[in-house]
Amino acid sequence: MPLNSIETNSEPILEIDGGWQDSDDENITVSLKSKNRLKKLRTTEEEDIISGDQYEKRLRNQFEKLHPTPNWAIVPSKRKRRTESEIFDGDSSDIEKIDVLNKDIDESLVKSGVNSRWKLKANKLEIYRMQDANRAAYSQCAIQSLKFHPNSQVIMTAGLDKTIRLFQVDGKKNPKIQSVIFNDLPILRAEFNPSGSEIIISGRRKYFYIYNIEAGSIDRSQGIFGTEDKTRENFLISPCGKYIVFIGSNGYLTLVSYQTKQQVANLKMNGSADAAAWSSDGKYLFSAGKDATIYQWDVGARKVVHCFADEGGYKPKKIAVSRNNDYFSIGSHSGIVNIYDDSCLSSTNPKPMKSIMNLTTSVHDMKFNHDTQILGISSHSKRDQLKMVHLPSFNVFPNWPNIANPLGYVQCFDFSPNSGYITIGNEKGKALLYRLLSYPNA
């Protein structure tokens, strides 16, 4: 179907009364003449005082001007040759780092005594159904891996049809940007690197692929020497971008340099290795096996620095660490998810802050959103097995998902970088897309 013929009949799935926001946000005033670096945000030389809402919009426009969407992330029909004059409207000496501007707005908010953070209601998730993220080109089988690009409004889908597909997310047409076929690899996992410039693709093969999005080139790693594993289907890229860890057999975690794609260490657990997760800075790696012992590895020192027992744990299948490192969640084969605070890193038998028992089958996917207000947990063994946990109340949102909005067999899911969207991959090859209304930015 041509993209311009796609209808955009999004339908709300609940009555919307808006997310909670600090009412003082609307009363913030910022002086654009107070600092030299803020003067570029003025529309006239005389302008000075503007509202907080207008200040945020101008900062966002400035960011988009300094960091335009890369050419590969633009729908092919809309791609145009860019010149320097289209990207910058001033000389380089006049362009300041956007993080300095962000620091200024943070300082202004602190001085104003205002907390601008959006907060979720513990008993209701404000959510709106959008057009499927991959409506322009559904997968030909169940989606095995689904990820948001870390910097652009782009979604990647992958599966056993051996194809990576990239879509631009606007919530309406969600047009396809490109697709890449790997003829000899049914894909089980695909991940963007932290910068978003490359995708690592793996399956039940000894080798894996590296796809450079910007150059459009594909490299194949011939495998990792010194290991006997015949599959590379389970791996994680460190947030710092230095390492890839492959979860292997017989309790081995194979640590590979991202730059060289060569093995740098083998980390050995007692028993099996079934799940792993990185700390947000990439300094520590957490792993677990069937005996429900959680290992904390110092990756630089290549050694275990702490172990603790997952209370009542039965065959942990997933580990998730929040971005602020405040929460650690362990999902088991029985469907129980234990949530710990950081005291688990100083105790060998910590008590979970909460045990979530809303799933009755094995946990297959689990992750925190960007500001640690939501923990998503899912299982693909039964229909509609996705639950959203509110933090720090630990309440499971009761209003969504519901029987009026079936999800199918949830294979995987992901939050967008600022949690404005959540996308859900199911067994029908669809990437369902929902808008989380409590987050103004995608």
Coordinates of C-alpha atoms in Angstrom, one line a residue:
M1 CA 0.0 0.0 0.0
P2 CA 1.5 3.4 -0.9
L3 CA 2.4 5.5 2.2
N4 CA 0.2 8.4 1.2
S5 CA -2.9 6.2 1.2
I6 CA -2.5 5.1 4.8
E7 CA -5.4 6.3 7.0
T8 CA -4.7 7.9 10.4
N9 CA -7.7 6.9 12.4
S10 CA -6.1 6.5 15.8
E11 CA -8.6 5.7 18.6
P12 CA -8.3 6.5 22.3
I13 CA -8.5 3.5 24.6
L14 CA -9.5 5.4 27.7
E15 CA -10.8 8.8 28.8
I16 CA -8.0 11.2 29.1
D17 CA -7.6 13.8 31.8
G18 CA -3.9 14.5 31.3
G19 CA -0.8 13.6 33.3
W20 CA 0.2 15.3 36.6
Q21 CA 2.5 18.2 36.2
D22 CA 3.7 20.7 38.8
S23 CA 1.3 23.7 38.3
D24 CA 4.2 26.1 39.0
D25 CA 5.8 25.2 35.7
E26 CA 3.5 27.5 33.9
N27 CA 4.6 30.4 36.2
I28 CA 8.3 30.2 35.6
T29 CA 9.9 33.2 34.0
V30 CA 13.4 33.2 32.5
S31 CA 15.5 36.2 31.6
L32 CA 17.3 35.8 28.3
K33 CA 19.6 38.7 29.0
S34 CA 20.8 37.2 32.3
K35 CA 23.6 35.2 30.6
N36 CA 25.3 35.7 27.3
R37 CA 24.8 32.2 26.1
L38 CA 21.0 32.6 26.4
K39 CA 20.8 35.6 24.2
K40 CA 20.8 33.5 21.0
L41 CA 17.3 32.3 22.1
R42 CA 15.8 35.7 21.6
T43 CA 13.7 36.5 18.6
T44 CA 14.5 40.3 18.9
E45 CA 17.3 42.2 20.6
E46 CA 14.9 43.8 23.0
E47 CA 13.3 40.6 24.2
D48 CA 14.1 39.5 27.7
I49 CA 11.6 37.8 30.0
I50 CA 9.8 34.7 28.6
S51 CA 7.7 31.9 30.2
G52 CA 9.1 28.5 31.2
D53 CA 7.0 26.8 28.5
Q54 CA 8.4 29.1 25.8
Y55 CA 11.9 28.7 27.1
E56 CA 11.7 24.9 26.8
K57 CA 10.4 25.1 23.2
R58 CA 13.2 27.4 22.2
L59 CA 15.8 25.1 23.8
R60 CA 14.3 22.2 21.9
N61 CA 14.4 24.1 18.6
Q62 CA 18.0 25.1 19.3
F63 CA 18.9 21.4 20.0
E64 CA 17.2 20.3 16.7
K65 CA 19.1 23.0 14.8
L66 CA 22.5 21.9 16.3
H67 CA 21.7 18.2 16.0
P68 CA 19.6 17.6 12.8
T69 CA 18.1 14.2 12.0
P70 CA 20.8 12.1 10.2
N71 CA 20.2 11.4 6.5
W72 CA 19.7 7.7 7.0
A73 CA 16.8 8.4 9.4
I74 CA 14.8 10.4 6.9
V75 CA 12.1 8.7 4.8
P76 CA 13.7 8.2 1.3
S77 CA 11.0 10.2 -0.5
K78 CA 11.9 13.2 1.7
R79 CA 15.6 13.0 1.5
K80 CA 17.4 16.1 0.2
R81 CA 21.0 17.0 -0.1
R82 CA 22.0 19.0 2.8
T83 CA 24.4 21.9 2.7
E84 CA 26.1 23.6 5.6
S85 CA 23.8 26.6 5.2
E86 CA 20.7 24.3 5.8
I87 CA 22.2 22.9 9.0
F88 CA 23.8 26.0 10.5
D89 CA 22.6 29.6 10.2
G90 CA 25.6 31.1 11.9
D91 CA 29.3 30.6 12.2
S92 CA 30.8 28.0 14.4
S93 CA 31.9 30.5 17.0
D94 CA 28.3 31.4 17.7
I95 CA 27.2 27.8 18.3
E96 CA 27.3 26.7 22.0
K97 CA 27.0 23.3 23.4
I98 CA 23.4 22.4 24.1
D99 CA 24.3 20.7 27.4
V100 CA 25.5 24.1 28.7
L101 CA 22.0 25.5 27.9
N102 CA 20.4 22.6 29.6
K103 CA 22.5 23.2 32.7
D104 CA 21.3 26.8 32.6
I105 CA 17.7 25.9 32.6
D106 CA 18.3 23.4 35.4
E107 CA 19.9 26.1 37.5
S108 CA 17.0 28.5 36.7
L109 CA 14.5 25.9 37.8
V110 CA 16.4 25.2 41.0
K111 CA 16.5 28.9 41.8
S112 CA 12.8 29.2 41.2
G113 CA 12.2 26.3 43.6
V114 CA 10.2 24.4 41.0
N115 CA 10.3 20.6 40.3
S116 CA 9.6 20.3 36.6
R117 CA 9.6 16.5 36.6
W118 CA 6.4 14.9 35.3
K119 CA 4.9 12.3 37.7
L120 CA 2.7 9.4 37.0
K121 CA -0.5 8.5 38.8
A122 CA -0.1 5.3 40.7
N123 CA -3.6 4.0 39.8
K124 CA -4.0 5.0 36.1
L125 CA -1.8 4.9 33.1
E126 CA -2.6 7.6 30.6
I127 CA -2.1 5.9 27.3
Y128 CA -3.3 6.3 23.7
R129 CA -3.2 3.7 20.8
M130 CA -1.4 4.9 17.7
Q131 CA -0.9 3.3 14.3
D132 CA 1.3 0.2 14.4
A133 CA 4.9 1.2 14.3
N134 CA 5.6 -1.2 11.4
R135 CA 2.4 -0.8 9.5
A136 CA 4.3 0.2 6.3
A137 CA 6.0 -3.3 6.3
Y138 CA 4.9 -5.9 8.8
S139 CA 7.3 -8.7 9.7
Q140 CA 6.6 -12.1 8.1
C141 CA 6.9 -13.9 11.4
A142 CA 6.9 -13.2 15.1
I143 CA 9.1 -10.2 16.1
Q144 CA 12.0 -11.4 18.1
S145 CA 13.7 -8.1 18.8
L146 CA 12.4 -4.6 18.8
K147 CA 14.3 -1.4 19.8
F148 CA 14.0 2.4 19.7
H149 CA 17.0 4.3 18.3
P150 CA 18.8 6.0 21.2
N151 CA 18.9 9.4 19.5
S152 CA 16.4 9.5 16.6
Q153 CA 12.7 8.9 16.5
V154 CA 13.2 5.5 14.8
I155 CA 12.2 1.9 15.6
M156 CA 14.0 -1.2 14.6
T157 CA 12.2 -4.6 14.2
A158 CA 13.9 -8.0 13.6
G159 CA 12.9 -11.6 13.5
L160 CA 13.2 -15.1 12.0
D161 CA 12.4 -13.7 8.5
K162 CA 16.1 -12.6 8.5
T163 CA 15.2 -9.0 8.0
I164 CA 16.1 -5.8 9.9
R165 CA 13.5 -3.0 9.3
L166 CA 13.8 0.7 10.4
F167 CA 10.7 2.9 10.7
Q168 CA 10.4 6.6 11.3
V169 CA 7.9 7.1 14.2
D170 CA 5.3 9.8 13.9
G171 CA 2.4 7.9 15.3
K172 CA 0.4 8.3 12.1
K173 CA 2.0 6.8 9.0
N174 CA 5.3 5.6 10.6
P175 CA 6.9 5.2 7.2
K176 CA 9.6 2.6 6.5
I177 CA 13.1 4.1 6.2
Q178 CA 15.0 1.0 5.0
S179 CA 15.3 -2.8 5.4
V180 CA 18.3 -5.1 5.3
I181 CA 18.1 -8.9 4.7
F182 CA 20.7 -11.3 6.2
N183 CA 20.2 -14.4 4.1
D184 CA 22.0 -16.9 6.4
L185 CA 20.8 -15.6 9.7
P186 CA 17.4 -16.0 11.3
I187 CA 17.6 -13.1 13.7
L188 CA 16.9 -13.6 17.4
R189 CA 18.5 -10.5 18.8
A190 CA 19.4 -7.0 17.4
E191 CA 20.7 -4.0 19.4
F192 CA 21.8 -0.5 18.6
N193 CA 25.1 0.5 20.0
P194 CA 24.9 3.4 22.5
S195 CA 25.6 6.1 19.8
G196 CA 23.1 4.5 17.4
S197 CA 25.5 4.3 14.5
E198 CA 25.6 0.5 14.3
I199 CA 23.4 -2.5 14.9
I200 CA 24.7 -5.8 16.2
I201 CA 22.6 -8.8 14.9
S202 CA 22.8 -12.4 16.1
G203 CA 21.0 -15.7 16.1
R204 CA 21.8 -19.4 16.5
R205 CA 25.1 -19.2 14.7
K206 CA 28.7 -18.9 15.8
Y207 CA 29.1 -15.6 14.0
F208 CA 27.2 -12.3 14.2
Y209 CA 26.8 -9.2 12.0
I210 CA 27.6 -5.5 12.5
Y211 CA 25.5 -3.2 10.4
N212 CA 26.8 0.4 10.0
I213 CA 23.7 2.4 9.5
E214 CA 25.3 5.6 8.3
A215 CA 27.7 3.9 5.8
G216 CA 25.2 1.2 4.8
S217 CA 28.0 -1.4 5.2
I218 CA 27.8 -4.9 6.8
D219 CA 30.6 -6.8 8.5
R220 CA 30.5 -10.3 9.7
S221 CA 32.4 -11.5 12.8
Q222 CA 33.7 -15.0 12.2
G223 CA 33.1 -16.0 15.7
I224 CA 34.9 -15.7 19.0
F225 CA 38.1 -17.8 19.2
G226 CA 38.6 -20.0 22.3
T227 CA 34.9 -20.7 23.0
E228 CA 32.9 -23.7 21.9
D229 CA 29.5 -22.1 21.9
K230 CA 27.5 -22.6 18.7
T231 CA 25.2 -19.7 19.2
R232 CA 25.5 -16.0 19.9
E233 CA 21.8 -15.3 20.3
N234 CA 22.0 -13.8 23.8
F235 CA 24.1 -10.7 24.2
L236 CA 24.2 -7.2 25.7
I237 CA 26.1 -4.1 24.8
S238 CA 27.5 -2.1 27.7
P239 CA 26.0 1.4 28.1
C240 CA 29.6 2.9 27.9
G241 CA 30.0 1.2 24.4
K242 CA 33.2 -0.6 25.3
Y243 CA 32.0 -4.1 25.6
I244 CA 29.6 -6.8 24.3
V245 CA 28.9 -9.7 26.7
F246 CA 27.6 -13.0 25.2
I247 CA 25.8 -15.3 27.6
G248 CA 27.2 -18.7 26.9
S249 CA 27.0 -22.3 28.2
N250 CA 28.4 -23.9 31.3
G251 CA 28.3 -20.6 33.3
Y252 CA 30.5 -18.6 30.9
L253 CA 30.0 -14.9 30.1
T254 CA 32.2 -14.0 27.2
L255 CA 33.4 -10.4 27.3
V256 CA 34.2 -8.9 23.9
S257 CA 35.8 -5.6 23.0
Y258 CA 33.3 -3.6 21.0
Q259 CA 36.0 -1.9 19.0
T260 CA 37.9 -5.0 18.0
K261 CA 35.1 -7.6 18.3
Q262 CA 37.7 -9.8 20.0
Q263 CA 37.4 -11.7 23.3
V264 CA 39.0 -9.9 26.3
A265 CA 37.9 -12.1 29.1
N266 CA 35.8 -15.1 30.2
L267 CA 33.8 -14.6 33.3
K268 CA 32.8 -18.0 34.9
M269 CA 29.8 -18.5 37.2
N270 CA 29.1 -21.6 39.2
G271 CA 26.4 -23.6 37.4
S272 CA 24.6 -22.0 34.4
A273 CA 24.5 -18.5 33.1
D274 CA 20.9 -17.5 32.1
A275 CA 20.5 -13.8 32.5
A276 CA 22.6 -10.6 32.6
A277 CA 22.3 -6.8 32.9
W278 CA 24.7 -3.9 32.9
S279 CA 24.8 -1.0 35.4
S280 CA 24.0 2.3 33.8
D281 CA 27.7 3.3 33.6
G282 CA 28.9 0.0 32.3
K283 CA 31.3 -0.5 35.2
Y284 CA 29.4 -3.5 36.6
L285 CA 27.7 -6.5 35.1
F286 CA 25.1 -8.5 36.9
S287 CA 24.4 -12.1 36.1
A288 CA 22.2 -15.0 37.3
G289 CA 21.7 -18.7 36.8
K290 CA 19.4 -21.5 37.8
D291 CA 20.6 -21.5 41.4
A292 CA 19.1 -17.9 41.8
T293 CA 22.5 -16.5 42.9
I294 CA 23.0 -13.0 41.5
Y295 CA 26.6 -12.1 40.7
Q296 CA 28.0 -8.5 40.6
W297 CA 31.1 -8.3 38.4
D298 CA 33.6 -5.5 38.4
V299 CA 34.2 -5.5 34.6
G300 CA 37.5 -3.6 34.8
A301 CA 38.9 -5.9 37.4
R302 CA 37.3 -9.0 35.8
K303 CA 36.2 -10.3 39.2
V304 CA 33.1 -10.9 41.3
V305 CA 32.7 -8.2 44.0
H306 CA 29.4 -9.3 45.5
C307 CA 26.8 -12.1 45.4
F308 CA 23.3 -12.2 46.8
A309 CA 20.5 -14.8 46.8
D310 CA 17.2 -13.9 45.0
E311 CA 14.6 -14.6 47.7
G312 CA 12.4 -17.5 46.7
G313 CA 13.9 -17.3 43.3
Y314 CA 13.3 -20.1 40.9
K315 CA 15.4 -20.2 37.7
P316 CA 15.9 -16.4 37.1
K317 CA 15.3 -15.6 33.4
K318 CA 15.8 -11.8 33.3
I319 CA 17.6 -9.1 35.2
A320 CA 16.9 -5.4 34.9
V321 CA 18.8 -2.4 36.5
S322 CA 17.2 1.0 36.5
R323 CA 19.1 3.9 34.9
N324 CA 19.6 5.6 38.2
N325 CA 20.8 2.3 39.8
D326 CA 18.2 2.6 42.5
Y327 CA 16.3 -0.6 41.6
F328 CA 17.2 -4.1 40.6
S329 CA 14.5 -6.5 39.4
I330 CA 14.8 -10.3 38.9
G331 CA 12.3 -12.1 36.8
S332 CA 11.9 -15.9 37.3
H333 CA 10.7 -18.9 35.4
S334 CA 7.6 -19.0 37.6
G335 CA 6.6 -15.4 36.6
I336 CA 7.5 -13.8 39.9
V337 CA 9.4 -10.6 39.7
N338 CA 11.4 -9.5 42.8
I339 CA 12.3 -5.8 43.0
Y340 CA 15.2 -4.7 45.3
D341 CA 16.7 -1.4 46.2
D342 CA 20.5 -0.8 46.1
S343 CA 20.8 -2.4 49.6
C344 CA 21.0 -5.7 47.8
L345 CA 24.6 -4.8 46.9
S346 CA 25.6 -4.9 50.5
S347 CA 23.7 -7.9 51.7
T348 CA 24.0 -11.6 50.8
N349 CA 20.3 -12.3 51.7
P350 CA 18.4 -9.1 50.9
K351 CA 14.6 -8.8 51.2
P352 CA 12.8 -7.6 48.1
M353 CA 10.9 -4.3 48.4
K354 CA 8.1 -6.0 46.5
S355 CA 7.3 -9.3 44.8
I356 CA 5.2 -8.8 41.7
M357 CA 3.0 -11.9 41.0
N358 CA 0.8 -10.8 38.2
L359 CA 2.5 -13.0 35.6
T360 CA 1.9 -16.8 35.8
T361 CA 4.4 -17.9 33.2
S362 CA 8.1 -17.4 32.7
V363 CA 9.4 -13.8 32.4
H364 CA 10.8 -13.2 28.9
D365 CA 11.3 -9.4 28.8
M366 CA 11.7 -6.8 31.5
K367 CA 13.0 -3.2 31.5
F368 CA 12.7 0.1 33.4
N369 CA 11.7 3.3 31.5
H370 CA 14.1 6.2 31.4
D371 CA 13.1 8.0 34.6
T372 CA 12.5 4.8 36.6
Q373 CA 8.8 5.5 37.2
I374 CA 7.7 2.4 35.2
L375 CA 8.9 -1.2 35.2
G376 CA 7.5 -3.3 32.3
I377 CA 7.4 -7.1 32.5
S378 CA 6.2 -9.6 30.0
S379 CA 5.9 -13.3 29.0
H380 CA 5.3 -14.7 25.6
S381 CA 3.8 -18.0 26.9
K382 CA 0.3 -16.7 27.2
R383 CA -1.7 -14.0 25.5
D384 CA -1.7 -10.4 26.7
Q385 CA 1.0 -11.1 29.3
L386 CA 2.4 -7.5 29.8
K387 CA 2.2 -5.6 33.0
M388 CA 3.3 -2.1 33.9
V389 CA 4.5 -1.5 37.5
H390 CA 4.4 2.0 39.0
L391 CA 7.5 3.0 41.0
P392 CA 8.0 3.7 43.8
S393 CA 4.5 2.6 44.9
F394 CA 5.0 -0.9 43.2
N395 CA 1.3 -0.9 42.1
V396 CA 0.5 -2.7 38.8
F397 CA -1.5 -0.3 36.6
P398 CA -5.0 -1.8 36.6
N399 CA -6.4 0.0 33.6
W400 CA -4.0 -1.2 30.9
P401 CA -3.6 -3.5 29.1
N402 CA -7.3 -4.7 29.2
I403 CA -9.5 -7.1 27.3
A404 CA -10.7 -4.3 25.0
N405 CA -7.1 -3.8 23.7
P406 CA -5.6 -7.3 23.1
L407 CA -1.8 -7.4 22.6
G408 CA -1.5 -11.0 21.4
Y409 CA 1.5 -13.0 22.5
V410 CA 4.0 -10.3 23.6
Q411 CA 7.5 -11.3 22.3
C412 CA 9.3 -8.1 23.3
F413 CA 8.7 -4.4 24.1
D414 CA 10.7 -1.2 24.4
F415 CA 10.3 2.4 25.7
S416 CA 11.3 5.3 23.6
P417 CA 14.3 7.3 25.0
N418 CA 12.1 9.8 26.9
S419 CA 9.2 7.3 27.4
G420 CA 6.8 9.1 25.2
Y421 CA 6.1 5.9 23.4
I422 CA 6.0 2.2 24.2
T423 CA 6.1 -0.4 21.3
I424 CA 5.2 -4.0 21.7
G425 CA 6.2 -6.8 19.3
N426 CA 3.9 -9.8 19.0
E427 CA 3.6 -13.2 17.3
K428 CA 1.8 -11.8 14.3
G429 CA 4.7 -9.7 13.2
K430 CA 3.2 -6.4 14.4
A431 CA 4.9 -3.7 16.4
L432 CA 2.0 -2.1 18.3
L433 CA 2.6 1.5 19.2
Y434 CA 1.2 3.4 22.2
R435 CA 1.6 7.0 23.4
L436 CA 2.3 7.5 27.1
L437 CA 0.6 10.9 27.7
S438 CA 2.3 11.7 30.9
Y439 CA 5.6 12.2 29.0
P440 CA 5.5 15.2 26.8
N441 CA 8.6 14.3 24.8
A442 CA 9.0 11.1 22.8

